[in-house]
C-alpha positions in Angstrom: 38.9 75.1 20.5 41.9 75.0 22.6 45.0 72.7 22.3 44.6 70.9 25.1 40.8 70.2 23.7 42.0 69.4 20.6 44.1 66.4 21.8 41.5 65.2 24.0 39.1 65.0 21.6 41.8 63.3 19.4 42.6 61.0 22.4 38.8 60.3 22.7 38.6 59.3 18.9 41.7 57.0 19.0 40.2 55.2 22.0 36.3 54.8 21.3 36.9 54.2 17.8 40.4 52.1 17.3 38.2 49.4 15.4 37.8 51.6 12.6 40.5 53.3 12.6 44.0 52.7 13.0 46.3 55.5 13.3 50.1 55.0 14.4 50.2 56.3 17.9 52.6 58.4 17.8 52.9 62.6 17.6 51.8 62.5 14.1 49.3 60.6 14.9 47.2 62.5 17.9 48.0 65.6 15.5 46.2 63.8 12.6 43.1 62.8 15.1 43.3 66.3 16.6 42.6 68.3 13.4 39.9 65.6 12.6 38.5 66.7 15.6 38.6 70.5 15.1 36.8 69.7 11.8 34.1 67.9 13.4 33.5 70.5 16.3 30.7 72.0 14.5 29.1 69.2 14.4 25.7 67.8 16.7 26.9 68.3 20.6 27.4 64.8 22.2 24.3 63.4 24.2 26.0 64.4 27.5 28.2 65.9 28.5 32.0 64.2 29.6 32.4 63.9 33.0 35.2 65.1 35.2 36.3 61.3 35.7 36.4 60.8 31.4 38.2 64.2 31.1 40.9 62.8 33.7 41.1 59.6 32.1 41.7 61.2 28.9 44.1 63.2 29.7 46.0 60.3 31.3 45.7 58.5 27.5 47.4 61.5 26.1 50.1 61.4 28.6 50.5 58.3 27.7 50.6 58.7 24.0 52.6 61.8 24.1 55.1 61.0 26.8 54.9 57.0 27.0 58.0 56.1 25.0 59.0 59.4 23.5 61.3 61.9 24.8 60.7 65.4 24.5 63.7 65.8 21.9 61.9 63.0 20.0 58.3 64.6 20.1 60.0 67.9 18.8 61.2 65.3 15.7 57.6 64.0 15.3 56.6 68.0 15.3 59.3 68.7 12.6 58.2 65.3 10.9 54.5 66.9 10.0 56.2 70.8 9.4 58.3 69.1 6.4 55.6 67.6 4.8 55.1 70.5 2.9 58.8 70.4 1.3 58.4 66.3 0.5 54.6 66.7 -0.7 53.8 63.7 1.3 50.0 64.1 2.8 46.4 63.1 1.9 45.0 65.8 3.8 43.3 68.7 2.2 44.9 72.1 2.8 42.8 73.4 5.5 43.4 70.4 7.5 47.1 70.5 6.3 47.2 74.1 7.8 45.2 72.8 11.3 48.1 70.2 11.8 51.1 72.2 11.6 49.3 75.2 13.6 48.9 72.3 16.0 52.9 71.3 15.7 54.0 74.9 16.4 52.1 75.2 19.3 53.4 72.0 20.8 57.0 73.0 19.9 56.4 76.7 21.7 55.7 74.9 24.7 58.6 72.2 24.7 60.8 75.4 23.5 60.1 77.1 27.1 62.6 74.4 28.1 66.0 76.3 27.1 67.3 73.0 26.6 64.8 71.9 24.1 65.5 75.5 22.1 68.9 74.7 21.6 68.0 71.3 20.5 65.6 72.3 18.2 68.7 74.3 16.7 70.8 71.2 16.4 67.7 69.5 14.6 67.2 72.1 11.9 63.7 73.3 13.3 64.6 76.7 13.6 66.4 76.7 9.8 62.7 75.5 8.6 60.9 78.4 10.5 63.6 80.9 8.8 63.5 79.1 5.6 59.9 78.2 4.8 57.9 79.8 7.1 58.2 83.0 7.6 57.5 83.7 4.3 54.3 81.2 3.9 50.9 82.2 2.0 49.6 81.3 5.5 49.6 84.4 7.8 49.0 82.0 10.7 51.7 79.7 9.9 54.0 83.0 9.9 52.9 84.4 12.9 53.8 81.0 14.8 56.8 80.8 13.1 58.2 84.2 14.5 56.8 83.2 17.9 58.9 79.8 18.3 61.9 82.1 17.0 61.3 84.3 19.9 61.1 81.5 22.2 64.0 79.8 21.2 66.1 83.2 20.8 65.2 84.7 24.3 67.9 84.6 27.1 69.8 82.2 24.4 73.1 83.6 23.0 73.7 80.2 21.4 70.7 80.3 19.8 70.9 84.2 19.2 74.1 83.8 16.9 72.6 81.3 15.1 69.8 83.1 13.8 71.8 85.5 13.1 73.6 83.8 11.2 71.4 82.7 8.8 69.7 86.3 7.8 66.4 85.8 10.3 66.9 89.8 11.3 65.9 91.3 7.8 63.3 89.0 7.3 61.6 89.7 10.6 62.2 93.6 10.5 60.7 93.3 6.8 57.6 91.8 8.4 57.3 93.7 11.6 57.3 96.4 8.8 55.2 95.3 5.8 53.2 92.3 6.7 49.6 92.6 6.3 48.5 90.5 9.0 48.6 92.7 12.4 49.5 89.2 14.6 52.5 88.7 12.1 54.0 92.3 12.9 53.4 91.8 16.3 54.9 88.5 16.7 57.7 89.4 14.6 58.1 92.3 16.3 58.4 90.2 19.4 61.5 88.3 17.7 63.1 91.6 16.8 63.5 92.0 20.2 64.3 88.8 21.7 67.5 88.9 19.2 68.2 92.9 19.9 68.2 93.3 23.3 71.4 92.4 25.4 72.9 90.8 22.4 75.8 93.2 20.6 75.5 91.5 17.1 72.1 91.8 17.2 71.7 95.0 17.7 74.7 96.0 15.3 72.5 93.5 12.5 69.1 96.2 13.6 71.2 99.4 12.9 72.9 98.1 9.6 68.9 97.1 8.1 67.8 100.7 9.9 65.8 99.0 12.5 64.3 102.1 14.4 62.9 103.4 11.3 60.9 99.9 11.7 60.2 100.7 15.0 59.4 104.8 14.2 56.5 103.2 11.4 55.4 100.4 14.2 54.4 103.4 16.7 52.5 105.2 13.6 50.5 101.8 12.9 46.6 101.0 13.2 47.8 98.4 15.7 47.5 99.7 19.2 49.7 96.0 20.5 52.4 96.8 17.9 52.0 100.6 18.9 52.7 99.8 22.0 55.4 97.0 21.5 57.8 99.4 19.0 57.6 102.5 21.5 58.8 100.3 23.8 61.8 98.5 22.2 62.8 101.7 21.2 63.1 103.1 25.1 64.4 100.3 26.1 67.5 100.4 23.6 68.2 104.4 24.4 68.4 103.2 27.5 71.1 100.5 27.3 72.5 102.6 24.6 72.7 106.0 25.2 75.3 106.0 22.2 72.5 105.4 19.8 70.9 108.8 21.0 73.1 111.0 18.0 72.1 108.5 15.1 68.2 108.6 16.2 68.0 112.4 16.8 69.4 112.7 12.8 66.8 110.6 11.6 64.1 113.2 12.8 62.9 111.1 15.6 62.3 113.8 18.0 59.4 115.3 15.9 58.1 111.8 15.1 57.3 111.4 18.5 55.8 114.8 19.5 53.8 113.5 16.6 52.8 110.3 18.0 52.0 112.3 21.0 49.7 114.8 19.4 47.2 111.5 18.3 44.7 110.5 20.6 45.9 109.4 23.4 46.5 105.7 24.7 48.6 104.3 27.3 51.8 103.4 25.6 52.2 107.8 25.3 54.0 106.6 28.6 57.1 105.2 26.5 57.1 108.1 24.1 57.4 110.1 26.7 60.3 108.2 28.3 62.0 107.9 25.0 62.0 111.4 24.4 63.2 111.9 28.2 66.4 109.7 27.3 66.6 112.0 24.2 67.5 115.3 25.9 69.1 113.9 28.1 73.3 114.2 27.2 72.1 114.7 23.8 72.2 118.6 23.1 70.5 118.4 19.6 67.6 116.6 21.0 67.3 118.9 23.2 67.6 121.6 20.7 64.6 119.8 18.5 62.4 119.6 21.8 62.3 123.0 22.3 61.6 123.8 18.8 58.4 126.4 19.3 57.0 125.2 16.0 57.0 121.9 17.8 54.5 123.0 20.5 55.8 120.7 23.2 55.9 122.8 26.0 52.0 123.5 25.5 51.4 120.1 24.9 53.2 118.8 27.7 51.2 121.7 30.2 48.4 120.3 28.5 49.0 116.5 29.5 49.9 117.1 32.7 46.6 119.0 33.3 44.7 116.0 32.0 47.1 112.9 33.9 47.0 114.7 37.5 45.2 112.9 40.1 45.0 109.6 37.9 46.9 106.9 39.9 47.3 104.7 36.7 48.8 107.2 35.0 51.4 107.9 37.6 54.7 106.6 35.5 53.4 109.2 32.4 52.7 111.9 34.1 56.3 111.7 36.0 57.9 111.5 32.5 55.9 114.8 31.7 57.0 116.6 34.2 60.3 115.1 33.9 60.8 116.6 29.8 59.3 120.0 31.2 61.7 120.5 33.8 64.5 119.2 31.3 63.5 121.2 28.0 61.8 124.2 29.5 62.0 124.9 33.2 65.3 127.8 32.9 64.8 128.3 29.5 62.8 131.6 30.2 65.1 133.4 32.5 67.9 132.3 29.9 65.7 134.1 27.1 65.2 137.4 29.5 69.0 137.3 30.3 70.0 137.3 26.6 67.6 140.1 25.8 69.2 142.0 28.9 
């Protein structure tokens, strides 16, 4: 069920039944009807089905309740109200439904967090000292994976914000579950944050070197995970590119043969970053050009190879340009160097 269902059918409770039932109308409130009416969404289909005029109404009655006399900076409170439950021990809901409501209260804080304004606020408020604090380490993978996405929301395009998390140690802790969580949504999302607080941002980047952050990334393009795959391969062209002086220390590490590695596995469409990582790798970099042309490497077969297979395939332009590209780079000379040294 979606969100949006969710609050309508917990609008549609509060309304036809508000002789039974009185709930404060509030945030915590329509959060409280709204997992009661996840948990009762199995449950015998209504009669008939609501009309287009009872869907608008409804969602008129949860403007109302959301937006009447709150402000979005006091809905975000509301949110953070049912997240800190947990750390008081104040609720009469079992777990399940426990776990519903603050899925519920993340999502709703993602989407006021698209509002730069609102991310910094959250800051201000402590939300984002919770996330860091208590729940990206919870028992509940989904509760993690949410966690690390309001991070990312709040961190992106947000230097304030950035230094903040900074700050208080969120980099290890993402990097650590990007890395080892067992949940592939967690990595991913995680993942996502790494990035948010790496790219464009100095101290970030110098806080991903210090915790060996494209070892992360050389393990994330080795992963079942084609999304996380896809995600570490490319973070990691994108930061060659805006840091070429980060070519040396990633060369050391061996990350040349890692990726003719990666390259040798089936293939799949984020080859395409490999490929233009290892371009930015021989390029001004004269020991990864030295591993590239390794013979017990293969590349220059493998590349012929890939080329063979990519021509004619218009979706597969951008990779088969980065082919050609680390031929003509690593190979294309190399011959008529060979026969001019045996001369």
């Amino acid at each position: 069920m979606t969100t949006l269902n969710f609050f309508i059918k917990a609008v549609s409770i509060m309304t036809e039944d508000r002789q039974n039932r009185r709930y404060p109308h509030n945030l915590q409130g329509v959060l409280q009807l709204a997992v009661e009416a996840g948990s009762a969404a199995e449950g015998p289909a209504p009669a008939q089905p609501m009309t287009e005029e009872r869907k608008t109404w409804l969602r008129e009655a949860l403007a109302d309740v959301c937006k009447g006399q709150m402000d979005e900076v006091e809905q975000m409170k509301q949110c953070l109200a049912v997240l800190r439950k947990e750390e008081t021990g104040e609720s009469e809901m079992d777990e399940e439904q426990e776990e519903d409501e603050r899925e519920l209260a993340f999502e709703m804080l993602s989407e006021l967090c698209e509002n730069l304004d609102n991310a910094r606020d959250l800051m201000t408020l402590g939300g984002l000292d919770l996330c860091v604090s208590q729940y990206l380490c919870h028992v509940q993978s989904g509760l993690r994976w949410r966690a690390a996405e309001l991070i990312a929301s709040c961190a992106q395009n947000m230097p304030q914000v950035q230094v903040h998390l900074l700050g208080i140690g969120v980099l290890p802790k993402l990097l650590q579950l990007t890395d080892s969580d067992p949940h592939p949504t967690v990595r991913i999302k995680a993942l996502y944050a790494v990035s948010c607080l790496v790219r464009e941002q100095e101290a970030g980047l110098k806080a991903f070197l210090s915790h060996d952050g494209f070892s992360v990334l050389m393990r994330g393009m080795q992963s079942e995970s084609e999304k996380l795959r896809t995600k570490s391969a490319f973070l990691l062209l994108n930061l060659l590119t805006s840091h070429s002086e980060q070519k040396d220390t990633v060369v050391s590490m061996g990350m040349v043969q890692q990726l003719v590695s990666v390259l040798r596995s089936p293939h799949s469409p984020f080859h395409e970053h490999v490929l233009g990582a290892l371009c930015c790798l021989v390029e001004n970099c004269p020991q990864g050009l030295t591993d590239c042309r390794n013979p017990a490497l293969g590349l220059e077969e493998l590349l012929r190879q890939r080329v063979k297979e990519l021509q004619g395939k218009e979706e597969s332009q951008e990779e088969l340009d980065f082919c050609k590209r680390l031929r003509a780079k690593c190979f294309q000379g190399q011959q008529s160097d060979d026969n001019g040294m045996d001369r």
